[in-house]
């Protein structure tokens, strides 16, 4: 055998050994019943053609590799950002395992989440008993200060009423009557994780402002600005960068749903099931803020509508990345808080502009395909235009007509956007056809783009959730001027790597 107890091989080298190559070849020949290699290659080549692209884009029902997750994932992520809060999934155990593993694989950090394990009997008779017993067990085992409940497909299909179920659980003393149990209905078969995030943030506000002690009227202003970061795989670093800006400006604020600690706990001998997060008393007091800003419009639409119904000023942005995106965020914060933008931050902006100018000879005229969530693609495309890069294909599976119109307006405002295309509601198999028929110099998205990279040979730059196959990207910001500088370096490194690999004629020491 190619390995022994004294010589343990990694799977990469192990499966390259002759024994395994022969084993896999026999499996392929005897059990897969596949067409010949020639026929397979013929079809692969056809799938790269314009004719196939037209057929691909004509499909109406089938979805192949959509770049989105389901609502409860966003709800679990949102709930994790509050003080000693336990995300609770009313549904099947397998769903909760998926949400936990998805977050753990990205953040390389344990993700706390429980489920009441609905099975066949609950699917027929309803999940009331599961929820009552689940809340009782979760409260006693994990001792949270709050349990935030979301739903999966099973609970939604049969119509479980979370408000009534939670009230019944409190009547049966599964949890004390004054114990916070906010909830959000998050059916997996509509919307996406960004909608689930929005629903949970709204549900938590709604609990403290309308349900805990009846409807609460706004009182005297506390002078604070509420900031809702949105669903963000780089929240660990981005939230810290955001707090640095706010502290430097002297702004009094509440960061609503702050996961920067719970998804980046230290290894120091102490296990932290909960760490950091927005204080529950700050959420109660958030109704008295001067204003609420959503940093990602498509992650906070319903929440901001609810906040506005309480008479509070609101504003929404689209993932503050790049020069103009960060400018818009800082100017809005300055406007609403009355605090000036200090010289130290203005100098950061100048350094970013200087870096862009230093490298414009390498970025100018390059073409990129961008995929991801609505706010990310908008902001990324805006930053690419600032760099002189053409965002040739902008694709977002979980977007609609509003986003499409916003994207087209952005591209129309720049000469670098003249030949760019917007693809709302399309999936990564659509993007594959686009890259073969109208190739770009780079792909910008998540780890799911690695299959496109391998198929097309176009280099992938990982800049959005999820990043499973690389480590610690989330520990460095993408928002703000410093985040834009880091993003610029990521893009330039891939450009230079391609230049170095393409020819010995230009294998230069200096770029």
Short mmCIF file of C-alpha atoms in Angstrom, two decimals:
data_model
loop_
_atom_site.label_atom_id
_atom_site.label_comp_id
_atom_site.label_asym_id
_atom_site.label_seq_id
_atom_site.Cartn_x
_atom_site.Cartn_y
_atom_site.Cartn_z
CA UNK A 1 0.00 0.00 0.00
CA UNK A 2 1.19 3.56 -0.71
CA UNK A 3 0.83 4.60 2.95
CA UNK A 4 1.25 3.14 6.42
CA UNK A 5 0.97 4.22 10.04
CA UNK A 6 4.46 5.70 9.73
CA UNK A 7 3.77 7.34 6.36
CA UNK A 8 0.34 9.01 6.31
CA UNK A 9 -0.27 10.83 3.05
CA UNK A 10 -2.55 13.72 2.29
CA UNK A 11 -5.47 12.84 0.02
CA UNK A 12 -3.96 14.91 -2.80
CA UNK A 13 -0.83 12.79 -3.03
CA UNK A 14 -2.57 9.57 -1.93
CA UNK A 15 -5.07 9.53 -4.80
CA UNK A 16 -2.24 10.18 -7.26
CA UNK A 17 -0.63 6.85 -6.41
CA UNK A 18 -0.82 4.10 -9.11
CA UNK A 19 -3.11 1.89 -7.01
CA UNK A 20 -5.73 4.60 -6.66
CA UNK A 21 -5.43 5.71 -10.27
CA UNK A 22 -6.13 2.15 -11.37
CA UNK A 23 -9.03 1.84 -8.91
CA UNK A 24 -10.66 5.05 -10.16
CA UNK A 25 -10.12 4.08 -13.79
CA UNK A 26 -11.84 0.72 -13.21
CA UNK A 27 -14.76 2.44 -11.50
CA UNK A 28 -15.09 4.85 -14.41
CA UNK A 29 -14.94 2.05 -17.00
CA UNK A 30 -17.18 -0.51 -15.31
CA UNK A 31 -19.74 1.37 -13.25
CA UNK A 32 -20.35 4.89 -14.53
CA UNK A 33 -21.93 3.86 -17.86
CA UNK A 34 -20.63 7.09 -19.32
CA UNK A 35 -20.26 8.03 -22.98
CA UNK A 36 -16.82 7.94 -24.56
CA UNK A 37 -14.27 10.60 -23.71
CA UNK A 38 -14.58 11.88 -27.27
CA UNK A 39 -18.33 12.39 -26.90
CA UNK A 40 -17.92 14.06 -23.52
CA UNK A 41 -15.30 16.44 -24.91
CA UNK A 42 -17.49 17.18 -27.91
CA UNK A 43 -20.36 18.23 -25.63
CA UNK A 44 -18.03 20.26 -23.43
CA UNK A 45 -16.83 22.21 -26.44
CA UNK A 46 -20.41 22.77 -27.58
CA UNK A 47 -21.30 24.13 -24.14
CA UNK A 48 -18.78 26.93 -24.73
CA UNK A 49 -20.49 28.15 -27.91
CA UNK A 50 -22.84 31.08 -28.59
CA UNK A 51 -25.51 28.62 -29.70
CA UNK A 52 -25.41 26.88 -26.32
CA UNK A 53 -25.42 30.26 -24.56
CA UNK A 54 -28.71 31.15 -26.26
CA UNK A 55 -30.23 27.84 -25.16
CA UNK A 56 -28.81 28.28 -21.66
CA UNK A 57 -30.40 31.71 -21.28
CA UNK A 58 -33.70 30.45 -22.68
CA UNK A 59 -34.30 28.07 -19.75
CA UNK A 60 -37.15 29.16 -17.50
CA UNK A 61 -37.52 26.56 -14.74
CA UNK A 62 -34.18 24.85 -14.09
CA UNK A 63 -31.69 26.64 -11.85
CA UNK A 64 -28.06 25.50 -11.95
CA UNK A 65 -25.72 26.61 -9.15
CA UNK A 66 -27.52 29.77 -7.96
CA UNK A 67 -25.31 32.09 -5.93
CA UNK A 68 -27.54 32.54 -2.92
CA UNK A 69 -28.44 30.79 0.32
CA UNK A 70 -31.80 30.50 2.07
CA UNK A 71 -33.42 32.96 4.46
CA UNK A 72 -32.67 31.17 7.77
CA UNK A 73 -28.92 31.40 7.17
CA UNK A 74 -29.20 35.19 7.16
CA UNK A 75 -31.42 35.09 10.23
CA UNK A 76 -28.94 32.93 12.16
CA UNK A 77 -26.09 35.27 11.18
CA UNK A 78 -28.09 38.34 12.28
CA UNK A 79 -29.06 36.80 15.63
CA UNK A 80 -25.45 35.90 16.43
CA UNK A 81 -24.63 39.62 16.56
CA UNK A 82 -26.50 40.33 19.81
CA UNK A 83 -25.39 40.01 23.42
CA UNK A 84 -25.43 36.36 24.57
CA UNK A 85 -28.03 35.46 21.98
CA UNK A 86 -28.68 31.91 20.85
CA UNK A 87 -29.95 31.51 17.26
CA UNK A 88 -32.78 28.95 17.25
CA UNK A 89 -34.11 27.24 14.12
CA UNK A 90 -37.71 26.00 14.26
CA UNK A 91 -37.41 23.19 11.75
CA UNK A 92 -35.33 20.17 10.93
CA UNK A 93 -31.97 19.45 12.50
CA UNK A 94 -30.30 19.06 9.11
CA UNK A 95 -31.14 22.63 8.18
CA UNK A 96 -29.55 23.99 11.36
CA UNK A 97 -26.45 21.87 10.68
CA UNK A 98 -26.18 23.42 7.22
CA UNK A 99 -26.33 26.97 8.60
CA UNK A 100 -23.74 26.22 11.28
CA UNK A 101 -21.34 24.51 8.89
CA UNK A 102 -21.72 27.24 6.26
CA UNK A 103 -20.74 29.94 8.76
CA UNK A 104 -18.05 27.82 10.46
CA UNK A 105 -16.36 26.95 7.17
CA UNK A 106 -16.16 30.62 6.22
CA UNK A 107 -15.18 32.17 9.56
CA UNK A 108 -13.16 29.16 10.79
CA UNK A 109 -15.03 29.63 14.04
CA UNK A 110 -17.69 27.61 15.87
CA UNK A 111 -21.20 28.83 15.09
CA UNK A 112 -23.73 28.45 17.91
CA UNK A 113 -27.21 27.49 16.72
CA UNK A 114 -29.85 25.05 17.95
CA UNK A 115 -32.84 23.37 16.37
CA UNK A 116 -36.02 21.80 17.74
CA UNK A 117 -35.59 18.92 15.29
CA UNK A 118 -38.98 18.75 13.62
CA UNK A 119 -39.58 15.36 11.96
CA UNK A 120 -42.51 13.56 10.30
CA UNK A 121 -44.93 13.84 13.22
CA UNK A 122 -44.36 17.59 13.52
CA UNK A 123 -44.85 17.94 9.77
CA UNK A 124 -48.33 16.43 10.18
CA UNK A 125 -49.46 17.77 13.56
CA UNK A 126 -47.43 20.98 13.79
CA UNK A 127 -44.28 21.85 15.69
CA UNK A 128 -45.73 23.39 18.89
CA UNK A 129 -44.43 20.64 21.17
CA UNK A 130 -41.00 20.81 19.52
CA UNK A 131 -40.80 24.55 20.13
CA UNK A 132 -41.96 24.35 23.75
CA UNK A 133 -39.47 21.59 24.62
CA UNK A 134 -36.75 23.17 22.50
CA UNK A 135 -36.97 26.57 24.22
CA UNK A 136 -36.97 24.88 27.64
CA UNK A 137 -33.86 22.83 26.82
CA UNK A 138 -32.01 25.66 25.08
CA UNK A 139 -32.58 28.06 27.98
CA UNK A 140 -31.37 25.58 30.60
CA UNK A 141 -28.46 24.07 28.66
CA UNK A 142 -26.91 27.14 27.05
CA UNK A 143 -28.08 29.94 29.41
CA UNK A 144 -28.49 32.70 26.83
CA UNK A 145 -29.87 36.17 27.55
CA UNK A 146 -32.01 35.97 24.41
CA UNK A 147 -33.16 33.26 21.99
CA UNK A 148 -33.91 34.43 18.43
CA UNK A 149 -36.18 32.07 16.48
CA UNK A 150 -36.30 31.62 12.72
CA UNK A 151 -38.08 29.03 10.57
CA UNK A 152 -37.29 26.58 7.79
CA UNK A 153 -39.36 25.22 4.90
CA UNK A 154 -41.11 22.54 6.96
CA UNK A 155 -42.48 24.96 9.54
CA UNK A 156 -43.56 27.44 6.87
CA UNK A 157 -45.29 24.91 4.61
CA UNK A 158 -47.51 23.69 7.45
CA UNK A 159 -48.10 27.26 8.67
CA UNK A 160 -46.68 27.21 12.20
CA UNK A 161 -47.48 30.50 13.98
CA UNK A 162 -44.36 31.55 15.88
CA UNK A 163 -46.06 34.35 17.79
CA UNK A 164 -48.73 32.02 19.16
CA UNK A 165 -46.27 29.17 19.75
CA UNK A 166 -43.86 31.34 21.73
CA UNK A 167 -46.74 32.74 23.79
CA UNK A 168 -47.85 29.18 24.56
CA UNK A 169 -44.27 28.21 25.49
CA UNK A 170 -44.20 31.07 28.01
CA UNK A 171 -47.60 30.07 29.38
CA UNK A 172 -46.20 26.56 29.93
CA UNK A 173 -43.15 28.11 31.64
CA UNK A 174 -40.66 26.75 29.12
CA UNK A 175 -39.05 30.18 29.44
CA UNK A 176 -39.96 33.08 31.78
CA UNK A 177 -42.61 35.46 30.49
CA UNK A 178 -40.12 38.35 30.43
CA UNK A 179 -37.40 36.35 28.64
CA UNK A 180 -36.68 37.83 25.17
CA UNK A 181 -37.69 35.49 22.34
CA UNK A 182 -37.87 37.58 19.16
CA UNK A 183 -38.69 35.75 15.95
CA UNK A 184 -38.81 36.01 12.18
CA UNK A 185 -40.67 33.90 9.66
CA UNK A 186 -37.96 32.95 7.15
CA UNK A 187 -39.30 30.52 4.52
CA UNK A 188 -36.40 29.03 2.58
CA UNK A 189 -38.36 28.73 -0.65
CA UNK A 190 -38.62 32.50 -1.23
CA UNK A 191 -36.07 35.28 -0.93
CA UNK A 192 -32.51 34.59 0.13
CA UNK A 193 -30.15 35.00 3.07
CA UNK A 194 -30.16 38.81 2.72
CA UNK A 195 -33.96 38.82 3.16
CA UNK A 196 -33.64 36.51 6.16
CA UNK A 197 -31.10 38.88 7.71
CA UNK A 198 -33.47 41.80 7.20
CA UNK A 199 -36.43 39.89 8.66
CA UNK A 200 -34.50 38.91 11.80
CA UNK A 201 -33.16 42.41 12.51
CA UNK A 202 -36.70 43.75 12.09
CA UNK A 203 -38.03 40.97 14.33
CA UNK A 204 -35.58 41.85 17.11
CA UNK A 205 -36.47 45.55 16.90
CA UNK A 206 -40.15 44.64 16.86
CA UNK A 207 -39.81 42.52 20.00
CA UNK A 208 -38.15 45.24 22.08
CA UNK A 209 -40.16 48.12 20.66
CA UNK A 210 -43.63 46.59 20.38
CA UNK A 211 -43.88 43.23 22.14
CA UNK A 212 -41.76 43.20 25.28
CA UNK A 213 -43.90 45.75 27.21
CA UNK A 214 -46.40 46.73 24.57
CA UNK A 215 -45.81 49.45 21.99
CA UNK A 216 -42.99 51.78 22.99
CA UNK A 217 -43.16 55.42 21.91
CA UNK A 218 -39.91 57.21 21.05
CA UNK A 219 -38.74 59.36 23.96
CA UNK A 220 -36.09 62.00 24.25
CA UNK A 221 -33.36 61.51 21.65
CA UNK A 222 -30.30 59.70 22.97
CA UNK A 223 -28.18 61.41 20.32
CA UNK A 224 -27.03 58.12 18.82
CA UNK A 225 -26.91 56.83 15.25
CA UNK A 226 -27.97 53.22 14.71
CA UNK A 227 -25.86 51.38 12.13
CA UNK A 228 -27.07 48.13 10.53
CA UNK A 229 -24.06 46.51 8.77
CA UNK A 230 -26.02 43.89 6.77
CA UNK A 231 -25.08 40.32 5.88
CA UNK A 232 -21.33 40.47 5.31
CA UNK A 233 -18.76 37.68 5.21
CA UNK A 234 -16.07 40.25 6.04
CA UNK A 235 -18.00 41.64 9.04
CA UNK A 236 -15.26 40.67 11.51
CA UNK A 237 -12.87 43.21 10.00
CA UNK A 238 -15.42 45.56 8.42
CA UNK A 239 -17.30 46.14 11.68
CA UNK A 240 -14.06 46.95 13.46
CA UNK A 241 -13.08 49.32 10.67
CA UNK A 242 -16.49 50.96 10.87
CA UNK A 243 -16.19 51.39 14.65
CA UNK A 244 -12.75 52.93 14.16
CA UNK A 245 -14.24 55.52 11.81
CA UNK A 246 -17.10 56.32 14.18
CA UNK A 247 -14.83 56.57 17.21
CA UNK A 248 -12.38 58.81 15.30
CA UNK A 249 -15.26 61.09 14.32
CA UNK A 250 -16.61 61.13 17.88
CA UNK A 251 -19.99 59.75 16.86
CA UNK A 252 -22.21 58.18 19.53
CA UNK A 253 -23.62 55.05 17.89
CA UNK A 254 -25.17 51.62 18.25
CA UNK A 255 -23.89 48.95 15.86
CA UNK A 256 -26.92 46.71 15.43
CA UNK A 257 -25.97 43.04 15.06
CA UNK A 258 -22.22 43.17 15.65
CA UNK A 259 -20.64 39.74 14.94
CA UNK A 260 -17.03 40.96 14.98
CA UNK A 261 -16.27 39.23 18.29
CA UNK A 262 -18.38 36.05 18.22
CA UNK A 263 -16.92 35.01 14.84
CA UNK A 264 -13.34 35.86 15.84
CA UNK A 265 -12.80 34.62 19.39
CA UNK A 266 -9.24 34.17 20.70
CA UNK A 267 -7.60 30.89 21.66
CA UNK A 268 -6.61 31.60 25.27
CA UNK A 269 -8.00 28.65 27.21
CA UNK A 270 -11.53 30.05 27.57
CA UNK A 271 -14.41 28.83 25.41
CA UNK A 272 -16.73 31.67 24.45
CA UNK A 273 -20.06 30.44 23.15
CA UNK A 274 -21.15 34.07 23.18
CA UNK A 275 -18.81 37.02 22.78
CA UNK A 276 -19.43 40.69 22.15
CA UNK A 277 -22.57 41.61 20.27
CA UNK A 278 -25.00 44.50 20.57
CA UNK A 279 -26.17 45.00 24.16
CA UNK A 280 -29.87 44.23 24.58
CA UNK A 281 -30.38 47.47 26.50
CA UNK A 282 -28.89 49.33 23.53
CA UNK A 283 -31.45 47.66 21.26
CA UNK A 284 -34.24 48.78 23.61
CA UNK A 285 -32.86 52.32 23.53
CA UNK A 286 -32.30 52.31 19.75
CA UNK A 287 -35.85 53.60 19.24
CA UNK A 288 -34.64 56.93 20.69
CA UNK A 289 -31.76 57.33 18.22
CA UNK A 290 -31.42 60.34 15.94
CA UNK A 291 -31.36 58.10 12.86
CA UNK A 292 -30.72 54.59 11.55
CA UNK A 293 -28.41 53.85 8.62
CA UNK A 294 -28.45 50.56 6.72
CA UNK A 295 -25.05 49.97 5.13
CA UNK A 296 -26.62 47.50 2.69
CA UNK A 297 -29.94 48.55 1.24
CA UNK A 298 -31.03 45.07 0.20
CA UNK A 299 -30.24 43.70 3.69
CA UNK A 300 -32.25 46.32 5.58
CA UNK A 301 -35.21 47.35 3.42
CA UNK A 302 -38.01 46.07 5.69
CA UNK A 303 -36.14 47.03 8.85
CA UNK A 304 -35.68 50.63 7.76
CA UNK A 305 -39.33 50.81 6.74
CA UNK A 306 -40.28 49.65 10.25
CA UNK A 307 -37.86 52.11 11.88
CA UNK A 308 -39.27 54.95 9.77
CA UNK A 309 -42.79 54.04 10.96
CA UNK A 310 -41.58 54.99 14.46
CA UNK A 311 -40.81 58.50 13.23
CA UNK A 312 -37.05 58.03 13.02
CA UNK A 313 -34.90 59.29 10.14
CA UNK A 314 -33.39 56.53 8.01
CA UNK A 315 -30.85 56.20 5.22
CA UNK A 316 -29.49 53.26 3.22
CA UNK A 317 -26.25 52.70 1.32
CA UNK A 318 -24.87 49.93 -0.87
CA UNK A 319 -21.86 48.36 0.88
CA UNK A 320 -19.44 51.29 1.40
CA UNK A 321 -16.44 50.14 -0.64
CA UNK A 322 -14.10 52.24 -2.74
CA UNK A 323 -13.71 56.01 -2.87
CA UNK A 324 -17.26 57.09 -3.67
CA UNK A 325 -18.87 54.37 -1.55
CA UNK A 326 -16.87 55.35 1.53
CA UNK A 327 -17.39 59.04 0.80
CA UNK A 328 -21.15 58.50 0.76
CA UNK A 329 -21.07 56.65 4.08
CA UNK A 330 -18.92 59.19 5.90
CA UNK A 331 -20.85 62.19 4.56
CA UNK A 332 -24.16 60.63 5.58
CA UNK A 333 -22.84 59.86 9.08
CA UNK A 334 -21.49 63.40 9.33
CA UNK A 335 -24.81 64.87 8.16
CA UNK A 336 -26.93 62.87 10.61
CA UNK A 337 -24.59 63.12 13.60
CA UNK A 338 -23.38 66.68 13.13
CA UNK A 339 -19.77 65.49 13.50
CA UNK A 340 -17.08 66.62 11.07
CA UNK A 341 -14.90 64.17 9.15
CA UNK A 342 -11.42 64.60 10.71
CA UNK A 343 -8.23 65.22 8.79
CA UNK A 344 -6.86 61.77 9.68
CA UNK A 345 -9.66 60.10 7.71
CA UNK A 346 -9.28 62.57 4.83
CA UNK A 347 -5.60 61.60 4.61
CA UNK A 348 -6.61 57.92 4.35
CA UNK A 349 -8.76 58.86 1.39
CA UNK A 350 -5.85 60.69 -0.21
CA UNK A 351 -3.58 57.68 0.23
CA UNK A 352 -6.13 55.46 -1.49
CA UNK A 353 -6.44 57.88 -4.42
CA UNK A 354 -2.65 57.98 -4.64
CA UNK A 355 -2.47 54.17 -4.71
CA UNK A 356 -5.08 54.05 -7.48
CA UNK A 357 -3.11 56.57 -9.49
CA UNK A 358 0.15 54.62 -8.94
CA UNK A 359 -1.42 51.47 -10.41
CA UNK A 360 -3.80 52.82 -13.05
CA UNK A 361 -1.52 51.72 -15.87
CA UNK A 362 -2.16 48.11 -14.87
CA UNK A 363 -5.88 48.35 -14.08
CA UNK A 364 -7.00 50.61 -16.93
CA UNK A 365 -8.99 48.75 -19.59
CA UNK A 366 -9.08 45.41 -17.81
CA UNK A 367 -12.38 43.52 -17.85
CA UNK A 368 -14.03 41.80 -14.88
CA UNK A 369 -17.00 39.55 -14.20
CA UNK A 370 -18.56 40.19 -10.77
CA UNK A 371 -21.06 38.01 -8.92
CA UNK A 372 -22.45 38.06 -5.40
CA UNK A 373 -25.17 39.68 -3.31
CA UNK A 374 -26.93 42.82 -4.63
CA UNK A 375 -25.13 45.43 -2.51
CA UNK A 376 -21.72 43.83 -2.99
CA UNK A 377 -22.00 43.70 -6.79
CA UNK A 378 -23.18 47.32 -6.91
CA UNK A 379 -20.33 48.54 -4.74
CA UNK A 380 -17.70 46.33 -6.37
CA UNK A 381 -18.73 47.52 -9.83
CA UNK A 382 -18.54 51.13 -8.66
CA UNK A 383 -15.01 50.62 -7.33
CA UNK A 384 -13.92 48.85 -10.53
CA UNK A 385 -15.12 51.84 -12.54
CA UNK A 386 -12.98 54.08 -10.31
CA UNK A 387 -10.00 51.87 -11.18
CA UNK A 388 -10.70 52.05 -14.91
CA UNK A 389 -11.70 48.38 -14.97
CA UNK A 390 -14.78 47.46 -16.99
CA UNK A 391 -17.27 45.34 -14.99
CA UNK A 392 -18.28 43.49 -18.15
CA UNK A 393 -20.66 40.99 -16.52
CA UNK A 394 -22.48 41.93 -13.28
CA UNK A 395 -24.52 38.95 -12.10
CA UNK A 396 -26.70 38.60 -9.03
CA UNK A 397 -28.94 35.58 -8.47
CA UNK A 398 -30.89 37.16 -5.60
CA UNK A 399 -31.70 40.48 -7.26
CA UNK A 400 -34.67 41.91 -9.13
CA UNK A 401 -35.70 44.82 -11.30
CA UNK A 402 -34.86 47.53 -8.73
CA UNK A 403 -31.27 46.34 -8.51
CA UNK A 404 -31.05 45.92 -12.29
CA UNK A 405 -32.15 49.54 -12.85
CA UNK A 406 -29.70 50.77 -10.20
CA UNK A 407 -26.84 48.84 -11.81
CA UNK A 408 -27.63 50.13 -15.30
CA UNK A 409 -27.71 53.72 -14.02
CA UNK A 410 -24.30 53.22 -12.37
CA UNK A 411 -22.75 51.78 -15.53
CA UNK A 412 -24.28 54.48 -17.74
CA UNK A 413 -22.60 57.17 -15.64
CA UNK A 414 -19.08 56.02 -16.57
CA UNK A 415 -17.37 55.53 -19.94
CA UNK A 416 -15.95 52.27 -18.55
CA UNK A 417 -19.49 50.94 -18.16
CA UNK A 418 -20.54 51.45 -21.77
CA UNK A 419 -20.21 47.82 -22.88
CA UNK A 420 -21.09 46.19 -19.56
CA UNK A 421 -24.07 43.92 -18.98
CA UNK A 422 -26.33 43.37 -15.96
CA UNK A 423 -27.77 39.95 -15.17
CA UNK A 424 -30.40 39.89 -12.40
CA UNK A 425 -31.78 36.53 -11.29
CA UNK A 426 -29.21 34.51 -13.24
CA UNK A 427 -27.03 31.72 -11.86
CA UNK A 428 -23.40 30.65 -12.17
CA UNK A 429 -24.12 28.32 -15.09
CA UNK A 430 -25.32 31.40 -16.97
CA UNK A 431 -22.07 33.12 -15.99
CA UNK A 432 -20.11 30.19 -17.42
CA UNK A 433 -21.68 30.78 -20.84
CA UNK A 434 -20.92 34.49 -20.58
CA UNK A 435 -17.27 33.87 -19.74
CA UNK A 436 -16.75 31.48 -22.65
CA UNK A 437 -18.46 33.73 -25.22
CA UNK A 438 -17.33 37.11 -23.85
CA UNK A 439 -14.28 36.40 -21.68
CA UNK A 440 -12.90 38.77 -19.07
CA UNK A 441 -9.51 39.25 -17.42
CA UNK A 442 -10.74 38.29 -13.96
CA UNK A 443 -13.69 36.92 -11.99
CA UNK A 444 -14.61 38.57 -8.68
CA UNK A 445 -16.87 36.68 -6.30
CA UNK A 446 -16.84 33.85 -3.75
CA UNK A 447 -15.21 30.42 -3.54
CA UNK A 448 -17.97 29.05 -5.79
CA UNK A 449 -16.23 30.83 -8.64
CA UNK A 450 -13.28 28.42 -8.45
CA UNK A 451 -15.10 25.98 -10.75
CA UNK A 452 -15.48 28.77 -13.30
CA UNK A 453 -11.79 29.58 -12.89
CA UNK A 454 -10.80 25.96 -13.54
CA UNK A 455 -13.20 25.64 -16.48
CA UNK A 456 -12.38 28.91 -18.22
CA UNK A 457 -8.81 29.62 -17.10
CA UNK A 458 -9.86 33.11 -15.93
CA UNK A 459 -8.33 33.98 -12.53
CA UNK A 460 -10.70 34.25 -9.56
CA UNK A 461 -10.44 36.93 -6.86
CA UNK A 462 -12.30 35.94 -3.68
CA UNK A 463 -13.90 39.02 -2.13
CA UNK A 464 -17.34 37.99 -0.88
CA UNK A 465 -19.14 35.34 1.17
CA UNK A 466 -18.52 32.46 1.27
CA UNK A 467 -14.77 31.91 1.14
CA UNK A 468 -14.35 28.24 2.08
CA UNK A 469 -11.13 27.31 0.32
CA UNK A 470 -8.90 30.10 1.61
CA UNK A 471 -8.21 31.08 5.20
CA UNK A 472 -8.55 34.35 7.15
CA UNK A 473 -9.68 36.64 4.32
CA UNK A 474 -12.51 37.82 6.59
CA UNK A 475 -10.00 39.19 9.09
CA UNK A 476 -9.05 42.04 6.74
CA UNK A 477 -11.52 44.78 5.74
CA UNK A 478 -13.06 45.44 2.35
CA UNK A 479 -15.12 48.46 3.45
CA UNK A 480 -13.78 51.96 3.85
CA UNK A 481 -10.63 53.46 2.37
CA UNK A 482 -8.37 50.87 4.02
CA UNK A 483 -10.65 48.09 2.78
CA UNK A 484 -10.54 49.52 -0.74
CA UNK A 485 -6.75 49.58 -0.58
CA UNK A 486 -6.69 45.93 0.46
CA UNK A 487 -9.13 45.10 -2.37
CA UNK A 488 -6.94 46.97 -4.86
CA UNK A 489 -3.92 44.91 -3.77
CA UNK A 490 -5.90 41.66 -4.24
CA UNK A 491 -6.82 42.70 -7.78
CA UNK A 492 -3.31 43.88 -8.66
CA UNK A 493 -1.68 40.70 -7.34
CA UNK A 494 -3.76 38.58 -9.72
CA UNK A 495 -3.03 40.92 -12.63
CA UNK A 496 0.71 40.69 -11.92
CA UNK A 497 0.58 36.91 -11.46
CA UNK A 498 -1.00 36.54 -14.89
CA UNK A 499 1.58 38.88 -16.40
CA UNK A 500 4.45 36.92 -14.84
CA UNK A 501 3.06 33.59 -16.03
CA UNK A 502 2.17 34.68 -19.55
CA UNK A 503 5.61 35.31 -21.04
CA UNK A 504 9.33 35.21 -20.31
CA UNK A 505 9.66 38.38 -22.38
CA UNK A 506 7.93 40.41 -19.65
CA UNK A 507 9.10 38.55 -16.57
CA UNK A 508 10.18 41.82 -15.01
CA UNK A 509 11.50 42.48 -11.53
CA UNK A 510 9.72 45.82 -11.38
CA UNK A 511 6.07 46.34 -12.16
#
